[in-house]
Amino acid sequence: MEYSVIAEEFRNHQLENVHQGVICIVNENKEVIYQKGDISQPIFYRSAMKPIQAIPVFTTDIIDRYNLTDEEAALFMASQRGEKYHEEALIRVKEKLGVAEDHLVCASSYPLNDAPKMEYILAKKPKRRLLHNCAGKHLGFLGYTKVKGLSEEGYERLDHPLQQEILHYLSELSEVPIDEIKSGTDGCGVPVHAVPLKNMALSYLKFVTPELIRDQAAREAVIHIGDIMNAHPDIIASHDFICSVLLKDKNIIAKGGAQGVYCLALRKEKISIALKVLSGTELIWPLLVAEILKKLNYENEETIQGLLQLKPQTIKNDDGIVVGETKIYL
């Protein structure tokens, strides 16, 4: 892999941190219009794969059958962070689907965000599987097995029909043959896959150019998934988070993953972007994506400013005094 520098952080003009990464941007013709680093290197999607993992769920009638709201269905693509609105929606979905919480293979967790986590700890509430930040995805998986009449047992295994269907759709969207897709186990216990970064960008391109998807059921599912993500951005992660800022812009479909992976695509421009910060940090995502959008002459200035409010170029100390800056290199 070619290790290109994408960002440096300075404190009092002294270099403090260096971030290397890989970036790929493709257009509607599947042409690479910008790259930095080795875009042929396989990269694990981590949670950026959730919109793709949700495709089998959205090819069923699960929403109508269980009277799910769009807000509740958004949890199937979410890396929820444990806010009250997340917990309440997760409980509703669990009850509507009629699944047992202990059937989720993800680990018991506290909320990810500081305020709800502190509230849970002070109230001496125990960790629970439903608060794992992938719990919504797992509820979708279990709901899928119920609709399809499949066994819940082993839904997390690669040889389960659900996981094989996900692999099929990933291959179609990313244009990587199944036998060339690298597989591993994600933090929540289910399979996660790696494809070259260029192909990761291609897979997200299909969310804004669904006409490129041959399978009609998948095409309709992808459109539905994108609409729901845009309609309920705070469910996908939480308020004041990069996914929420981007998804509030109806022109953008976006989702991040652990260890520095981020994907987004622009509907009007029919452009898709995939990136990986090799240190695994998420901290520079907002500034990095803002600079990429500027480079593309993106017309929605409100979206760019929203990202910069999350992560300004200036570095401030605890008293709000400017003590340094972050430089992005594209």
XYZ file of C-alpha atoms in Angstrom:
330
model
C 0.000 0.000 0.000
C 1.195 3.511 -0.782
C 1.116 5.552 2.403
C 0.213 9.083 1.373
C -0.034 11.900 3.907
C -3.555 13.356 3.935
C -3.374 15.525 7.069
C -0.944 17.034 9.549
C -1.695 18.657 12.882
C 0.448 21.467 14.227
C 0.618 22.917 17.732
C 2.343 26.306 17.897
C 3.690 25.614 14.379
C 5.294 22.390 15.599
C 4.224 19.188 13.831
C 2.373 16.978 16.323
C 0.442 14.360 14.329
C 0.628 12.960 10.806
C -2.298 11.101 9.219
C -1.820 8.901 6.182
C -4.671 7.677 4.060
C -6.196 6.516 0.807
C -8.917 8.386 -1.116
C -10.827 7.483 -4.270
C -13.476 9.468 -6.147
C -15.390 7.998 -9.105
C -17.925 9.505 -11.482
C -21.102 8.090 -13.010
C -19.063 6.427 -15.750
C -17.130 4.520 -13.050
C -14.013 6.493 -13.920
C -11.559 7.477 -11.215
C -11.499 11.275 -11.229
C -9.271 11.617 -8.153
C -7.120 9.293 -6.127
C -4.562 9.495 -3.368
C -2.665 6.401 -2.341
C -3.137 2.823 -3.500
C -6.844 2.447 -4.323
C -6.360 -1.199 -5.331
C -5.641 -2.197 -1.722
C -8.541 -4.152 -0.140
C -10.131 -2.214 2.707
C -12.650 -3.562 5.216
C -15.908 -1.617 5.091
C -16.611 -2.055 8.799
C -19.884 -0.202 9.520
C -19.780 1.597 6.183
C -21.151 -1.704 4.882
C -24.424 -1.359 6.834
C -26.454 0.132 3.955
C -25.346 -2.830 1.824
C -25.985 -5.331 4.633
C -29.521 -3.935 4.872
C -30.378 -4.698 1.225
C -31.714 -8.236 1.883
C -33.894 -6.885 4.702
C -35.352 -4.219 2.424
C -36.148 -6.740 -0.318
C -38.753 -8.243 2.051
C -42.073 -6.870 3.300
C -40.713 -6.549 6.844
C -41.706 -2.884 7.208
C -45.347 -3.437 6.304
C -45.606 -6.839 7.966
C -44.451 -5.532 11.351
C -45.820 -2.002 11.003
C -42.401 -0.407 11.321
C -42.008 3.345 10.975
C -39.274 4.760 8.741
C -37.490 5.958 11.887
C -37.466 2.406 13.221
C -36.359 0.963 9.877
C -33.448 3.442 9.825
C -31.940 1.455 12.697
C -31.161 -1.344 10.243
C -28.438 0.904 8.735
C -27.450 2.637 11.970
C -24.373 2.823 14.148
C -26.567 4.236 16.891
C -24.860 5.872 19.843
C -27.300 5.186 22.660
C -29.285 8.385 22.906
C -32.761 8.110 24.429
C -34.385 8.332 21.011
C -32.225 5.420 19.871
C -33.045 3.269 22.878
C -36.778 3.898 22.589
C -36.794 3.067 18.875
C -34.712 -0.080 19.421
C -37.125 -1.313 22.089
C -40.073 -0.711 19.779
C -38.446 -2.641 16.931
C -37.536 -5.546 19.202
C -41.116 -5.754 20.469
C -42.697 -5.401 17.027
C -40.473 -8.092 15.547
C -40.962 -10.329 18.566
C -37.275 -11.222 18.880
C -35.468 -11.979 22.115
C -32.683 -9.590 23.042
C -30.373 -12.429 24.033
C -30.597 -13.767 20.474
C -28.526 -10.812 19.274
C -24.926 -11.975 18.982
C -23.502 -8.482 19.573
C -22.014 -7.882 23.026
C -23.787 -6.121 25.876
C -22.807 -2.456 25.924
C -23.353 0.933 27.479
C -24.436 3.833 25.253
C -21.542 5.226 23.210
C -22.291 8.921 23.728
C -21.009 10.369 26.988
C -24.249 11.822 28.382
C -26.455 8.712 28.061
C -23.543 6.507 29.133
C -23.059 8.537 32.325
C -26.799 8.452 32.980
C -26.803 4.668 32.634
C -23.837 4.223 34.953
C -25.160 6.609 37.627
C -28.524 4.842 37.529
C -26.662 1.531 37.980
C -28.337 0.161 34.872
C -26.607 -2.887 33.385
C -25.111 -3.096 29.944
C -27.445 -4.634 27.386
C -27.141 -6.083 23.906
C -29.797 -3.680 22.635
C -27.418 -0.777 23.292
C -24.575 -2.136 21.185
C -24.107 0.346 18.380
C -24.781 -2.384 15.806
C -27.938 -3.649 17.546
C -30.247 -2.142 14.924
C -28.478 -4.042 12.163
C -28.799 -7.251 14.166
C -32.511 -6.674 14.732
C -32.854 -6.327 10.973
C -30.981 -9.585 10.470
C -33.216 -11.428 12.950
C -36.308 -9.892 11.372
C -35.125 -11.113 7.991
C -34.800 -14.684 9.273
C -38.383 -14.523 10.598
C -39.806 -13.197 7.320
C -37.895 -15.782 5.282
C -38.577 -18.677 7.649
C -34.876 -19.211 8.257
C -33.213 -20.302 11.460
C -31.960 -17.552 13.750
C -29.223 -19.923 14.824
C -25.934 -19.000 13.245
C -27.211 -15.881 11.473
C -23.776 -14.418 12.173
C -21.948 -17.156 10.251
C -20.736 -16.587 6.723
C -22.436 -19.789 5.536
C -25.886 -18.625 6.737
C -28.227 -17.836 3.785
C -28.566 -14.219 4.992
C -24.808 -13.633 4.949
C -24.508 -15.310 1.572
C -27.195 -12.991 0.194
C -25.339 -9.970 1.590
C -22.175 -11.230 -0.081
C -24.081 -11.572 -3.375
C -25.330 -7.974 -3.250
C -21.927 -6.684 -2.195
C -20.389 -8.395 -5.212
C -22.972 -6.838 -7.529
C -22.623 -3.313 -6.150
C -18.831 -3.334 -5.793
C -18.243 -5.275 -9.035
C -15.835 -7.611 -7.288
C -16.313 -11.373 -7.863
C -17.340 -13.162 -4.673
C -14.210 -15.317 -4.674
C -12.059 -12.159 -4.682
C -13.804 -10.484 -1.735
C -11.803 -10.742 1.489
C -13.842 -11.626 4.581
C -13.300 -11.224 8.295
C -15.330 -10.834 11.490
C -16.569 -7.407 12.536
C -16.536 -6.109 16.093
C -20.204 -7.012 16.530
C -19.618 -10.629 15.541
C -20.952 -10.796 11.959
C -18.979 -11.106 8.717
C -17.400 -7.962 7.309
C -15.810 -7.750 3.908
C -12.944 -5.976 2.188
C -12.728 -4.824 -1.428
C -10.329 -2.424 -3.171
C -11.110 1.179 -2.239
C -12.048 1.943 -5.851
C -14.693 -0.772 -5.702
C -15.912 0.510 -2.361
C -16.511 3.850 -4.082
C -18.304 2.014 -6.906
C -20.618 0.314 -4.430
C -21.696 3.674 -3.006
C -22.040 5.086 -6.514
C -24.944 2.657 -6.975
C -26.840 4.394 -4.143
C -27.000 7.563 -6.246
C -27.183 5.826 -9.639
C -29.457 2.865 -8.828
C -30.157 2.418 -12.535
C -26.743 0.727 -12.673
C -28.036 -2.126 -10.484
C -29.331 -4.990 -12.621
C -31.392 -6.721 -9.921
C -34.739 -4.913 -9.617
C -35.352 -5.916 -5.990
C -31.907 -4.666 -5.000
C -32.398 -1.485 -7.005
C -35.669 -0.711 -5.243
C -34.152 -1.591 -1.851
C -31.192 0.752 -2.417
C -33.525 3.646 -3.255
C -35.641 2.952 -0.162
C -32.561 2.689 2.077
C -31.198 6.018 0.863
C -34.528 7.782 1.356
C -34.861 6.506 4.908
C -31.279 7.449 5.815
C -31.874 11.007 4.594
C -35.210 11.219 6.397
C -33.776 10.159 9.777
C -30.110 11.240 9.902
C -29.853 11.363 13.700
C -30.853 7.699 13.944
C -27.958 6.631 11.699
C -25.386 7.815 14.262
C -26.579 10.674 16.475
C -26.950 14.428 16.445
C -23.736 16.477 16.093
C -22.049 13.672 14.182
C -20.663 13.666 10.650
C -23.264 11.213 9.320
C -26.081 13.427 10.589
C -24.617 16.574 9.018
C -24.163 14.882 5.653
C -27.473 13.000 5.583
C -29.454 16.141 6.373
C -28.351 17.171 2.897
C -30.836 15.267 0.692
C -28.222 15.203 -2.054
C -25.872 12.990 -0.044
C -25.875 9.369 1.071
C -23.131 8.685 3.624
C -21.975 6.190 6.233
C -18.817 5.757 8.247
C -17.116 2.680 9.598
C -14.655 1.872 12.350
C -10.924 2.366 11.843
C -11.172 5.461 9.673
C -13.355 4.274 6.768
C -15.861 6.735 5.298
C -18.051 6.567 2.193
C -20.379 9.110 0.642
C -22.002 9.767 -2.703
C -23.600 12.831 -4.293
C -26.919 12.372 -6.098
C -26.997 15.390 -8.403
C -23.321 15.134 -9.354
C -23.377 11.298 -9.523
C -20.015 11.170 -7.780
C -18.915 8.699 -5.105
C -16.116 9.014 -2.548
C -14.454 6.357 -0.415
C -11.619 7.032 1.997
C -9.572 5.334 4.673
C -7.555 7.137 7.345
C -4.826 4.602 7.965
C -4.330 5.468 11.635
C -7.957 4.455 12.157
C -8.955 7.819 13.588
C -12.392 9.320 12.967
C -11.421 12.716 14.359
C -10.374 14.269 11.055
C -13.328 12.937 9.031
C -15.378 16.167 9.067
C -12.501 18.407 8.037
C -11.258 15.917 5.445
C -14.703 15.470 3.871
C -15.275 19.242 3.929
C -12.041 19.789 2.010
C -12.971 17.088 -0.502
C -16.352 18.738 -1.078
C -14.624 22.097 -1.548
C -12.284 20.502 -4.091
C -15.345 19.247 -5.964
C -16.849 22.770 -5.868
C -19.836 21.378 -3.986
C -22.590 23.980 -4.071
C -24.221 23.373 -0.659
C -22.118 25.638 1.550
C -24.346 24.884 4.544
C -23.240 21.249 4.497
C -19.561 22.226 4.332
C -19.954 24.705 7.200
C -21.783 22.074 9.241
C -18.791 19.770 8.872
C -16.356 22.534 9.833
C -18.352 23.250 12.975
C -17.753 19.646 14.017
C -14.018 19.866 13.275
C -12.618 23.347 12.581
C -9.247 23.734 10.929
C -7.997 25.519 14.032
C -7.036 23.517 17.124
C -8.171 25.023 20.429
C -7.260 24.266 24.009
C -9.799 23.589 26.768
C -10.398 27.327 27.212
C -11.207 27.786 23.525
C -7.930 29.529 22.711
C -6.450 28.760 19.289
C -3.200 26.832 19.785
C -2.679 25.140 16.414
C -4.157 24.017 13.131
C -4.880 20.984 10.965
C -3.748 20.977 7.355
C -5.393 18.713 4.796
C -3.405 17.574 1.752
C -5.429 16.533 -1.279
